[in-house]
CSV table of C-alpha atoms in Angstrom, one decimal:
chain,number,residue,atom,x,y,z
A,1,MET,CA,39.1,54.0,-31.7
A,2,GLY,CA,37.7,52.4,-34.4
A,3,ARG,CA,39.4,48.9,-32.9
A,4,GLY,CA,38.9,49.7,-29.2
A,5,ALA,CA,34.9,50.3,-30.4
A,6,GLY,CA,34.8,47.1,-32.6
A,7,MET,CA,36.4,44.6,-29.8
A,8,ALA,CA,34.0,46.0,-27.8
A,9,GLU,CA,30.8,45.4,-29.9
A,10,ILE,CA,32.0,42.0,-30.2
A,11,VAL,CA,32.4,41.3,-26.6
A,12,LEU,CA,28.9,42.9,-25.9
A,13,GLY,CA,27.7,40.3,-28.9
A,14,VAL,CA,29.3,37.5,-27.2
A,15,LEU,CA,27.9,38.1,-23.8
A,16,LEU,CA,24.0,39.1,-24.7
A,17,ALA,CA,24.7,35.4,-26.7
A,18,VAL,CA,25.6,33.8,-23.9
A,19,ALA,CA,22.8,35.5,-21.6
A,20,LEU,CA,20.0,34.6,-24.5
A,21,ALA,CA,21.4,31.1,-24.3
A,22,ALA,CA,21.0,30.7,-20.6
A,23,ALA,CA,17.7,32.6,-20.5
A,24,ALA,CA,16.8,30.3,-22.8
A,25,PHE,CA,17.9,27.6,-20.8
A,26,LEU,CA,16.5,28.5,-17.7
A,27,ALA,CA,13.0,29.1,-19.7
A,28,ALA,CA,13.2,25.1,-20.9
A,29,ARG,CA,14.0,24.2,-18.1
A,30,TYR,CA,11.2,26.0,-16.2
A,31,ALA,CA,9.3,24.3,-18.5
A,32,LEU,CA,10.4,21.0,-18.1
A,33,LEU,CA,9.6,21.4,-14.7
A,34,LYS,CA,6.3,22.4,-14.8
A,35,ARG,CA,5.3,19.9,-16.8
A,36,SER,CA,6.8,17.9,-14.8
A,37,LEU,CA,4.7,19.1,-11.8
A,38,ARG,CA,1.7,18.7,-13.8
A,39,GLN,CA,2.0,15.2,-14.2
A,40,ALA,CA,2.9,14.7,-10.8
A,41,ASP,CA,-0.1,16.3,-9.4
A,42,ARG,CA,-1.9,14.1,-11.9
A,43,GLU,CA,-0.6,11.1,-10.9
A,44,LEU,CA,-0.9,12.0,-7.1
A,45,GLY,CA,-4.7,12.8,-8.0
A,46,GLU,CA,-5.2,9.7,-9.4
A,47,ILE,CA,-3.4,7.9,-6.5
A,48,VAL,CA,-5.5,9.3,-3.5
A,49,GLY,CA,-8.2,8.5,-5.8
A,50,HIS,CA,-7.6,4.3,-5.9
A,51,LEU,CA,-5.1,3.6,-3.0
A,52,GLU,CA,-5.4,0.1,-3.4
A,53,ASP,CA,-3.4,0.1,-6.4
A,54,ASN,CA,-0.3,0.5,-4.6
A,55,ARG,CA,1.1,2.9,-7.2
A,56,ILE,CA,4.0,5.9,-6.5
A,57,VAL,CA,4.6,8.9,-8.0
A,58,ARG,CA,7.3,9.2,-10.5
A,59,LEU,CA,9.1,12.4,-11.9
A,60,PRO,CA,9.3,12.2,-15.2
A,61,ALA,CA,12.2,15.4,-15.2
A,62,PRO,CA,15.2,14.1,-13.0
A,63,ASP,CA,15.7,16.9,-10.4
A,64,ALA,CA,16.8,16.4,-7.2
A,65,ASP,CA,15.0,18.8,-4.8
A,66,LEU,CA,11.7,17.4,-6.2
A,67,GLU,CA,12.5,13.9,-6.3
A,68,ALA,CA,13.0,14.1,-2.7
A,69,LEU,CA,10.1,16.1,-1.9
A,70,LEU,CA,8.2,12.8,-4.3
A,71,GLY,CA,10.2,10.7,-2.0
A,72,THR,CA,8.4,11.9,1.3
A,73,VAL,CA,4.7,11.7,-0.6
A,74,ASN,CA,6.0,8.0,-1.7
A,75,ARG,CA,6.3,7.4,1.8
A,76,ALA,CA,3.5,9.1,3.1
A,77,LEU,CA,1.5,7.1,0.9
A,78,ALA,CA,2.8,4.0,2.2
A,79,GLY,CA,2.0,4.6,5.6
A,80,ILE,CA,-1.8,5.6,4.7
A,81,ARG,CA,-1.7,2.4,2.7
A,82,ALA,CA,-0.5,0.1,5.6
A,83,GLN,CA,-2.9,2.2,8.3
A,84,ALA,CA,-5.8,1.7,5.7
A,85,ALA,CA,-4.8,-2.3,5.5
A,86,ALA,CA,-4.3,-2.1,9.3
A,87,CYS,CA,-8.7,-0.4,10.0
A,88,ALA,CA,-9.2,-3.0,7.1
A,89,ARG,CA,-8.0,-6.0,9.2
A,90,HIS,CA,-9.4,-4.9,12.5
A,91,GLU,CA,-12.4,-4.3,11.2
A,92,ALA,CA,-13.0,-7.7,9.9
A,93,GLU,CA,-11.8,-8.9,13.0
A,94,LEU,CA,-14.1,-6.8,14.7
A,95,LYS,CA,-17.2,-8.0,12.3
A,96,ALA,CA,-16.2,-12.0,12.9
A,97,GLN,CA,-16.1,-11.2,17.1
A,98,VAL,CA,-19.9,-9.2,16.6
A,99,GLU,CA,-21.1,-12.3,14.6
A,100,HIS,CA,-19.8,-15.1,17.0
A,101,VAL,CA,-21.0,-13.4,20.1
A,102,SER,CA,-24.9,-12.6,18.3
A,103,HIS,CA,-24.9,-16.4,17.4
A,104,ASP,CA,-23.8,-17.6,21.6
A,105,LEU,CA,-26.4,-15.1,22.8
A,106,ARG,CA,-29.4,-15.7,20.1
A,107,THR,CA,-28.8,-19.6,21.0
A,108,PRO,CA,-30.0,-19.5,24.7
A,109,LEU,CA,-32.3,-16.1,24.4
A,110,THR,CA,-34.1,-18.9,22.1
A,111,SER,CA,-34.0,-21.6,24.7
A,112,ILE,CA,-35.1,-18.7,27.7
A,113,ARG,CA,-38.1,-17.8,25.5
A,114,GLY,CA,-39.1,-21.4,24.3
A,115,TYR,CA,-39.3,-22.4,28.4
A,116,LEU,CA,-40.9,-19.0,29.0
A,117,ALA,CA,-43.8,-19.9,26.3
A,118,LEU,CA,-44.5,-23.4,28.5
A,119,VAL,CA,-45.1,-22.1,32.1
A,120,ASP,CA,-48.6,-22.0,32.5
A,121,ASP,CA,-49.6,-18.4,33.4
A,122,ALA,CA,-53.3,-19.9,34.9
A,123,ALA,CA,-51.3,-21.5,37.6
A,124,LEU,CA,-49.4,-18.3,39.1
A,125,ASP,CA,-50.9,-15.5,41.2
A,126,ALA,CA,-52.0,-12.0,40.0
A,127,GLU,CA,-48.0,-10.9,40.9
A,128,ALA,CA,-46.1,-13.8,39.6
A,129,ARG,CA,-48.3,-13.2,36.6
A,130,GLU,CA,-47.2,-9.9,36.3
A,131,ALA,CA,-43.3,-10.6,36.5
A,132,LEU,CA,-43.7,-13.4,34.1
A,133,GLY,CA,-44.7,-10.8,31.7
A,134,THR,CA,-41.9,-8.5,32.8
A,135,VAL,CA,-39.6,-11.1,32.3
A,136,ARG,CA,-41.0,-12.3,28.7
A,137,ARG,CA,-41.2,-8.6,27.6
A,138,LYS,CA,-37.3,-8.4,28.1
A,139,ALA,CA,-36.4,-11.5,27.0
A,140,ALA,CA,-37.8,-10.2,23.5
A,141,SER,CA,-36.5,-7.0,23.4
A,142,LEU,CA,-32.7,-8.8,24.1
A,143,GLU,CA,-33.8,-10.9,21.5
A,144,ARG,CA,-34.3,-7.9,19.2
A,145,LEU,CA,-31.4,-5.7,20.0
A,146,VAL,CA,-29.0,-8.8,19.6
A,147,ALA,CA,-30.4,-9.2,15.8
A,148,GLN,CA,-30.3,-5.7,14.8
A,149,PHE,CA,-26.6,-5.1,16.8
A,150,TYR,CA,-25.7,-8.5,13.9
A,151,GLU,CA,-27.5,-6.6,11.4
A,152,LEU,CA,-26.1,-3.6,11.7
A,153,SER,CA,-22.5,-4.8,11.8
A,154,ARG,CA,-23.6,-6.8,8.2
A,155,LEU,CA,-24.6,-4.0,6.2
A,156,GLN,CA,-21.8,-1.6,8.1
A,157,GLY,CA,-19.6,-4.3,6.4
A,158,ASP,CA,-20.9,-3.6,3.1
A,159,ASP,CA,-21.1,-7.9,2.2
A,160,VAL,CA,-25.0,-8.1,1.9
A,161,PRO,CA,-25.8,-7.8,-2.1
A,162,LEU,CA,-29.2,-5.7,-2.9
A,163,GLU,CA,-31.1,-6.3,-5.8
A,164,LEU,CA,-32.7,-3.2,-7.1
A,165,GLY,CA,-35.8,-2.9,-9.4
A,166,PRO,CA,-39.1,-1.2,-9.7
A,167,VAL,CA,-40.8,-0.8,-6.1
A,168,ASP,CA,-44.0,1.0,-5.4
A,169,VAL,CA,-42.7,2.8,-2.2
A,170,GLY,CA,-46.6,3.9,-1.7
A,171,ARG,CA,-47.9,1.0,-1.4
A,172,MET,CA,-45.7,-0.5,1.1
A,173,LEU,CA,-46.3,2.2,2.7
A,174,ARG,CA,-49.9,1.8,3.4
A,175,GLU,CA,-49.1,-1.7,4.3
A,176,SER,CA,-46.8,-0.9,6.5
A,177,VAL,CA,-48.9,1.6,8.5
A,178,ALA,CA,-51.7,-1.0,8.3
A,179,GLU,CA,-49.5,-3.4,10.0
A,180,GLN,CA,-48.1,-0.6,12.8
A,181,TYR,CA,-51.6,0.1,13.5
A,182,ARG,CA,-51.8,-1.5,16.8
A,183,LEU,CA,-48.7,0.0,17.9
A,184,LEU,CA,-50.3,3.4,16.6
A,185,ALA,CA,-53.5,2.6,18.1
A,186,ASP,CA,-52.2,1.8,21.7
A,187,ARG,CA,-50.4,5.4,21.4
A,188,GLY,CA,-53.7,7.7,20.5
A,189,LEU,CA,-51.9,8.5,17.8
A,190,ASP,CA,-53.9,10.5,15.5
A,191,VAL,CA,-52.2,9.1,12.3
A,192,ARG,CA,-52.7,10.8,9.1
A,193,LEU,CA,-51.5,9.4,5.8
A,194,ASP,CA,-50.8,11.5,2.4
A,195,VAL,CA,-50.3,8.7,-0.7
A,196,PRO,CA,-51.5,9.3,-3.9
A,197,GLU,CA,-53.3,6.5,-5.7
A,198,HIS,CA,-51.4,5.7,-8.2
A,199,ALA,CA,-47.8,3.5,-7.9
A,200,VAL,CA,-44.9,5.4,-6.7
A,201,LEU,CA,-42.4,3.6,-8.4
A,202,ALA,CA,-38.6,3.7,-6.6
A,203,ARG,CA,-35.1,2.1,-7.7
A,204,ALA,CA,-35.0,-0.3,-4.8
A,205,ASN,CA,-35.1,-3.6,-2.7
A,206,GLY,CA,-38.2,-4.2,-1.5
A,207,GLU,CA,-37.2,-6.1,1.7
A,208,ALA,CA,-34.9,-3.3,2.4
A,209,VAL,CA,-37.9,-1.0,2.1
A,210,GLU,CA,-40.0,-2.5,4.1
A,211,ARG,CA,-37.5,-2.6,6.9
A,212,VAL,CA,-36.8,0.6,6.3
A,213,LEU,CA,-40.3,2.3,6.8
A,214,ALA,CA,-41.0,-0.8,9.8
A,215,ASN,CA,-38.2,1.0,12.0
A,216,LEU,CA,-39.2,4.8,11.0
A,217,LEU,CA,-42.9,4.1,11.9
A,218,HIS,CA,-42.0,2.2,14.7
A,219,ASN,CA,-39.9,5.1,16.2
A,220,ALA,CA,-42.7,7.5,15.8
A,221,GLY,CA,-45.2,5.1,17.2
A,222,LYS,CA,-43.1,5.3,20.1
A,223,TYR,CA,-42.0,8.7,20.6
A,224,ALA,CA,-44.6,11.2,19.2
A,225,LYS,CA,-46.4,12.6,21.5
A,226,THR,CA,-50.3,13.1,20.3
A,227,ALA,CA,-49.6,13.1,16.0
A,228,LEU,CA,-48.1,11.8,13.4
A,229,GLU,CA,-48.0,12.7,9.8
A,230,VAL,CA,-47.1,10.2,6.9
A,231,SER,CA,-46.3,11.2,3.4
A,232,MET,CA,-45.0,9.7,0.1
A,233,ALA,CA,-44.4,11.2,-3.8
A,234,GLY,CA,-42.5,11.2,-6.5
A,235,GLU,CA,-40.4,14.4,-7.0
A,236,GLY,CA,-37.5,16.3,-10.0
A,237,ALA,CA,-38.6,14.6,-13.3
A,238,GLY,CA,-41.2,12.8,-12.0
A,239,ALA,CA,-41.6,8.7,-10.7
A,240,ALA,CA,-40.7,7.4,-13.8
A,241,GLY,CA,-38.2,10.0,-15.3
A,242,ALA,CA,-34.5,9.9,-15.5
A,243,GLY,CA,-32.9,11.8,-12.2
A,244,GLY,CA,-36.3,12.0,-10.9
A,245,ARG,CA,-36.4,11.0,-6.6
A,246,VAL,CA,-39.6,9.3,-4.7
A,247,ALA,CA,-39.6,11.7,-1.0
A,248,GLY,CA,-41.1,10.7,2.0
A,249,GLU,CA,-41.6,12.4,5.2
A,250,PHE,CA,-42.4,10.9,8.7
A,251,ALA,CA,-43.1,14.1,10.6
A,252,ASN,CA,-44.2,13.7,14.5
A,253,ASP,CA,-44.7,15.8,17.8
A,254,ALA,CA,-42.2,15.1,20.2
A,255,GLU,CA,-39.8,16.3,23.4
A,256,GLY,CA,-37.6,19.1,21.6
A,257,LEU,CA,-34.1,18.1,20.2
A,258,SER,CA,-31.1,20.0,20.3
A,259,GLU,CA,-28.9,20.8,16.8
A,260,SER,CA,-26.1,18.0,18.8
A,261,ALA,CA,-29.1,15.7,19.4
A,262,LEU,CA,-29.9,15.7,15.9
A,263,SER,CA,-26.7,15.7,14.2
A,264,ARG,CA,-26.2,12.4,15.7
A,265,LEU,CA,-29.9,11.0,15.8
A,266,PHE,CA,-28.7,8.3,13.0
A,267,GLN,CA,-25.5,6.8,15.0
A,268,PRO,CA,-25.8,3.3,16.4
A,269,PHE,CA,-27.4,3.4,20.2
A,270,PHE,CA,-28.2,6.9,20.0
A,271,MET,CA,-31.3,7.7,21.9
A,272,ALA,CA,-32.4,11.2,23.2
A,273,ASP,CA,-33.0,11.8,26.7
A,274,ALA,CA,-36.9,11.9,26.4
A,275,SER,CA,-36.7,8.6,24.8
A,276,ARG,CA,-34.8,6.7,27.8
A,277,ALA,CA,-37.8,5.7,29.2
A,278,GLN,CA,-38.9,3.9,26.1
A,279,GLU,CA,-37.3,0.4,25.7
A,280,GLY,CA,-35.6,0.8,22.4
A,281,SER,CA,-31.7,0.2,21.3
A,282,GLY,CA,-30.9,3.3,19.1
A,283,LEU,CA,-30.4,1.1,16.2
A,284,GLY,CA,-33.3,1.1,14.1
A,285,LEU,CA,-33.3,4.4,12.6
A,286,ALA,CA,-28.9,3.6,11.8
A,287,ILE,CA,-30.2,0.1,10.1
A,288,ALA,CA,-32.4,3.0,8.3
A,289,ARG,CA,-29.8,5.0,7.4
A,290,HIS,CA,-27.1,2.0,6.4
A,291,LEU,CA,-30.3,0.7,3.8
A,292,LEU,CA,-31.1,4.0,2.1
A,293,GLU,CA,-27.5,4.5,1.8
A,294,ARG,CA,-27.2,1.1,0.1
A,295,MET,CA,-30.0,2.0,-2.5
A,296,GLY,CA,-29.1,5.7,-2.9
A,297,GLY,CA,-31.2,7.0,-1.4
A,298,SER,CA,-30.7,9.2,2.0
A,299,ILE,CA,-32.6,10.6,5.2
A,300,GLU,CA,-32.2,13.6,7.1
A,301,ALA,CA,-33.7,14.8,10.3
A,302,SER,CA,-35.2,18.3,11.4
A,303,SER,CA,-37.0,19.7,14.1
A,304,GLU,CA,-39.6,22.3,13.5
A,305,GLN,CA,-41.8,24.0,15.3
A,306,CYS,CA,-45.8,23.9,14.9
A,307,GLU,CA,-48.4,25.9,16.1
A,308,GLY,CA,-46.2,25.5,19.5
A,309,ALA,CA,-45.5,22.6,19.1
A,310,CYS,CA,-42.1,21.0,18.3
A,311,TRP,CA,-42.0,18.4,15.6
A,312,LEU,CA,-39.6,15.8,13.8
A,313,VAL,CA,-39.5,15.6,10.8
A,314,LEU,CA,-37.5,12.6,9.1
A,315,ARG,CA,-37.3,12.8,5.2
A,316,ILE,CA,-36.3,10.5,3.1
A,317,GLU,CA,-35.2,10.2,-0.6
A,318,LEU,CA,-35.0,7.3,-3.1
A,319,PRO,CA,-34.1,7.0,-6.7
A,320,ALA,CA,-37.4,6.7,-9.0
A,321,ALA,CA,-37.2,3.8,-11.2
């Protein structure tokens, strides 16, 4: 009995030792695979953030199943890079075509406007003068459209350098309203301007800000019904504080816009149904958005009800200087 019990204890001990060794091996293997997966996940995150580096995900520890999985991931990354390269080539080709078409159109348009300017209005009867005026307006409108189309294509290509520095956007807004006064007065709009007397400094590009303000005022001048309210002020940490923002609002009463129309307002060539009778290209707000984003700013649109009227509110923001 003693000898049999001793053999059983030896066998049990051997089995226990084998089980412990197997458990230790599996635990070590599990820890190694888990560490490999964490490292592969970190590498994949870095690669996704920098696809242009042409890196692949590697497995530190050998494992057939995981290597097969990462092989599929690497093939997917290669396909994404190939599609990105094809899109970049297509965008470059389209941009070049737009530039060529714009140039080809601008040359004859300039000639047409030049010849129209030479026509002696006094030698024409009233009907002919009216027709000539219409042709001149349409030629000028087409020339503006071509110029805006060319400008938008350049902005979307991100190859237009913008030098940023302190810009007094309050002063620029007052000047822009004064320059657009004739357009606003011809529409019979009640214009209210709220800009502080002190400088409202933003970190921006002066020419880009001037273009943004002109486009927003021109848009409001065409589609406002009776009133336009414009304001500009510093927010957050203040006009000169770190993290501060400069905010402006352009609000005008207009025809009601649906949520779908508001979401598409800054898309190129989009015009609400109520504005189709007006001459326009639908590019002004798109250009304004691109310029603001290039300067680290933003623009948003909302529709608000006030005293039974619908108001379109365009809110812009720029980093404070």
